[in-house]
Coordinates of N, CA and C in Angstrom, one line a residue:
M1 N 85.3 143.3 84.8 CA 86.6 143.9 84.8 C 87.5 143.1 84.0
M2 N 88.3 143.8 83.0 CA 89.3 143.3 82.3 C 90.6 144.0 82.7
Y3 N 91.7 143.3 82.8 CA 93.1 143.8 82.9 C 94.1 142.7 82.3
A4 N 95.2 143.3 82.2 CA 96.2 142.4 81.5 C 97.4 142.2 82.7
L5 N 97.9 140.9 82.7 CA 99.1 140.8 83.5 C 100.1 140.1 82.6
K6 N 101.4 140.6 82.8 CA 102.5 140.1 82.0 C 103.3 139.1 82.8
R7 N 103.9 138.1 82.1 CA 104.8 137.3 82.7 C 105.7 136.8 81.7
S8 N 106.8 136.5 82.1 CA 108.1 136.1 81.1 C 108.0 134.6 80.9
T9 N 108.5 134.2 79.9 CA 108.7 132.6 79.8 C 110.1 132.3 79.8
R10 N 110.3 131.0 80.1 CA 111.8 130.6 80.4 C 111.8 129.0 80.0
K11 N 113.0 128.6 79.4 CA 113.3 127.4 79.0 C 113.3 126.4 80.3
S12 N 112.7 125.3 80.2 CA 112.9 124.2 81.2 C 113.0 122.8 80.5
G13 N 114.1 122.2 80.2 CA 114.2 121.0 79.5 C 113.8 121.4 78.1
H14 N 112.9 120.5 77.6 CA 112.6 120.8 76.2 C 111.3 121.6 76.1
S15 N 110.9 122.3 77.2 CA 109.5 123.0 77.3 C 110.0 124.5 77.5
V16 N 108.8 125.4 77.3 CA 109.0 126.7 77.7 C 107.9 126.9 78.7
I17 N 108.2 127.4 79.8 CA 107.3 127.6 80.9 C 107.0 128.9 81.3
T18 N 106.1 129.3 82.2 CA 105.9 130.5 82.8 C 105.0 130.3 84.1
T19 N 104.8 131.3 84.9 CA 104.1 131.2 86.2 C 102.8 131.9 86.1
L20 N 102.0 131.3 87.0 CA 100.6 131.9 87.0 C 100.6 132.9 88.3
P21 N 100.2 134.1 88.2 CA 100.1 135.0 89.3 C 99.0 134.6 90.1
P22 N 99.1 135.0 91.5 CA 98.3 134.6 92.4 C 96.7 135.1 92.1
D23 N 96.5 136.2 91.3 CA 95.1 136.6 90.9 C 94.6 135.7 90.0
V24 N 95.3 135.2 89.1 CA 94.9 134.2 88.2 C 94.5 132.8 88.9
M25 N 95.4 132.4 89.7 CA 95.0 131.2 90.6 C 93.8 131.4 91.3
S26 N 93.7 132.5 91.9 CA 92.6 132.8 92.6 C 91.2 132.7 91.9
K27 N 91.2 133.4 90.7 CA 90.1 133.7 89.8 C 89.6 132.3 89.2
L28 N 90.6 131.4 89.0 CA 90.3 130.2 88.4 C 90.1 129.0 89.4
E29 N 90.4 129.4 90.6 CA 90.2 128.5 91.8 C 91.2 127.4 91.6
L30 N 92.4 127.7 91.3 CA 93.4 126.7 91.1 C 94.3 126.5 92.3
V31 N 94.8 125.3 92.4 CA 95.8 125.0 93.4 C 96.9 124.3 92.5
S32 N 98.1 124.4 93.2 CA 99.1 123.6 92.6 C 98.9 122.1 92.4
G33 N 99.2 121.7 91.1 CA 98.9 120.4 90.7 C 97.6 120.2 89.9
D34 N 96.7 121.3 89.9 CA 95.5 121.1 89.0 C 96.0 121.2 87.5
N35 N 95.1 120.6 86.7 CA 95.3 120.7 85.3 C 94.5 121.9 84.7
V36 N 95.2 122.6 83.7 CA 94.6 123.7 82.9 C 94.5 123.3 81.5
E37 N 93.6 124.0 80.8 CA 93.5 123.9 79.4 C 93.7 125.2 78.7
F38 N 94.3 125.1 77.5 CA 94.3 126.3 76.6 C 93.5 126.1 75.5
V39 N 92.4 127.2 75.3 CA 91.6 127.2 74.3 C 92.1 128.3 73.3
I40 N 92.4 127.9 72.1 CA 93.0 128.9 71.0 C 92.0 129.1 70.0
K41 N 91.9 130.5 69.7 CA 90.9 130.8 68.6 C 91.6 132.0 68.0
D42 N 92.0 131.9 66.7 CA 92.7 132.9 65.9 C 93.9 133.4 66.7
N43 N 94.2 134.5 67.1 CA 95.3 134.8 67.9 C 95.0 135.1 69.4
V44 N 94.0 134.5 69.8 CA 93.6 134.7 71.4 C 93.7 133.3 72.1
V45 N 94.3 133.3 73.2 CA 94.6 132.1 74.0 C 93.8 132.3 75.2
E46 N 92.9 131.4 75.5 CA 92.0 131.5 77.0 C 92.5 130.5 77.7
L47 N 92.7 130.6 79.1 CA 93.2 129.6 79.9 C 92.1 129.2 80.9
R48 N 91.7 128.1 81.1 CA 90.7 127.6 81.8 C 91.2 126.4 82.8
K49 N 90.5 126.4 83.9 CA 90.8 125.1 84.7 C 90.1 123.9 84.0
A50 N 90.9 122.8 83.8 CA 90.4 121.7 83.0 C 89.4 121.0 83.9
A51 N 88.3 120.6 83.2 CA 87.2 119.8 83.9 C 87.8 118.4 84.5
E52 N 87.3 118.2 85.7 CA 87.9 117.0 86.3 C 87.0 115.8 85.8
K53 N 87.9 114.8 85.4 CA 87.1 113.5 84.8 C 86.5 112.9 85.9
K54 N 85.2 112.5 85.7 CA 84.5 111.8 86.7 C 84.5 110.2 86.2
E55 N 84.5 109.4 87.4 CA 84.6 108.1 87.1 C 83.1 107.7 86.4
A56 N 83.2 106.7 85.6 CA 82.0 106.1 85.0 C 81.0 105.6 86.0
V57 N 81.8 104.9 86.8 CA 81.0 104.1 87.8 C 81.7 104.4 89.2
S58 N 81.0 104.8 90.1 CA 81.6 105.0 91.4 C 82.3 103.7 92.1
Q59 N 83.2 103.8 92.9 CA 83.9 102.7 93.6 C 82.8 102.1 94.5
D60 N 82.0 102.8 95.2 CA 81.0 102.5 96.0 C 80.1 101.4 95.4
F61 N 79.6 101.8 94.3 CA 78.7 100.9 93.4 C 79.5 99.5 93.0
L62 N 80.6 99.8 92.6 CA 81.5 98.5 92.2 C 81.5 97.5 93.3
K63 N 81.9 98.1 94.5 CA 81.9 97.0 95.8 C 80.4 96.6 96.1
M64 N 79.5 97.3 95.8 CA 78.2 96.8 96.2 C 77.8 95.8 95.3
A65 N 78.0 95.9 93.8 CA 77.6 94.9 93.0 C 78.5 93.7 93.2
E66 N 79.9 93.8 93.5 CA 80.6 92.6 93.7 C 80.0 91.9 95.0
E67 N 79.6 92.6 96.1 CA 79.0 91.8 97.1 C 77.7 91.1 96.7
V68 N 76.8 91.7 95.9 CA 75.6 91.2 95.4 C 76.0 89.8 94.7
L69 N 76.9 90.0 93.8 CA 77.4 88.9 93.0 C 77.8 87.7 93.8
E70 N 78.6 88.0 94.8 CA 79.0 87.0 95.7 C 78.0 86.2 96.5
E71 N 77.1 87.1 96.9 CA 76.1 86.6 97.7 C 75.1 85.7 97.0
Y72 N 74.8 86.1 95.7 CA 73.8 85.4 94.9 C 74.5 84.7 93.8
D73 N 75.7 84.3 93.9 CA 76.4 83.6 92.9 C 75.7 82.3 92.6
Q74 N 75.3 81.5 93.5 CA 74.7 80.0 93.3 C 73.4 80.3 92.5
A75 N 72.7 81.3 92.9 CA 71.4 81.6 92.3 C 71.6 81.9 90.8
F76 N 72.5 82.8 90.6 CA 72.7 83.3 89.2 C 73.3 82.1 88.4
R77 N 74.1 81.2 88.9 CA 74.5 80.0 88.1 C 73.4 79.1 87.8
G78 N 72.5 78.9 88.9 CA 71.3 78.1 88.6 C 70.5 78.6 87.3
L79 N 70.2 80.0 87.4 CA 69.6 80.5 86.2 C 70.2 80.4 84.9
V80 N 71.6 80.3 85.0 CA 72.2 80.2 83.6 C 72.1 78.6 83.2
D81 N 72.1 77.8 84.1 CA 71.9 76.3 83.7 C 70.5 75.8 83.4
R82 N 69.5 76.7 83.4 CA 68.2 76.4 83.2 C 68.0 76.1 81.8

């Protein structure tokens, strides 16, 4: 189903802003504070919920690695000195 919703724009500081209607918020599963992205092709602008950036390494893994390094510190140093 396709339908159009109109919103006005207004000046806010050095930017021009608009609001998102509840239907759009719901469809995109957005909550206040979420990031969105605009995909522009020719004269069409598509609004999407921005993908969340995942951590390259989880905090749990980093904590576990730190614990292992501390526990086996002397063994690792001994291997280096060989």
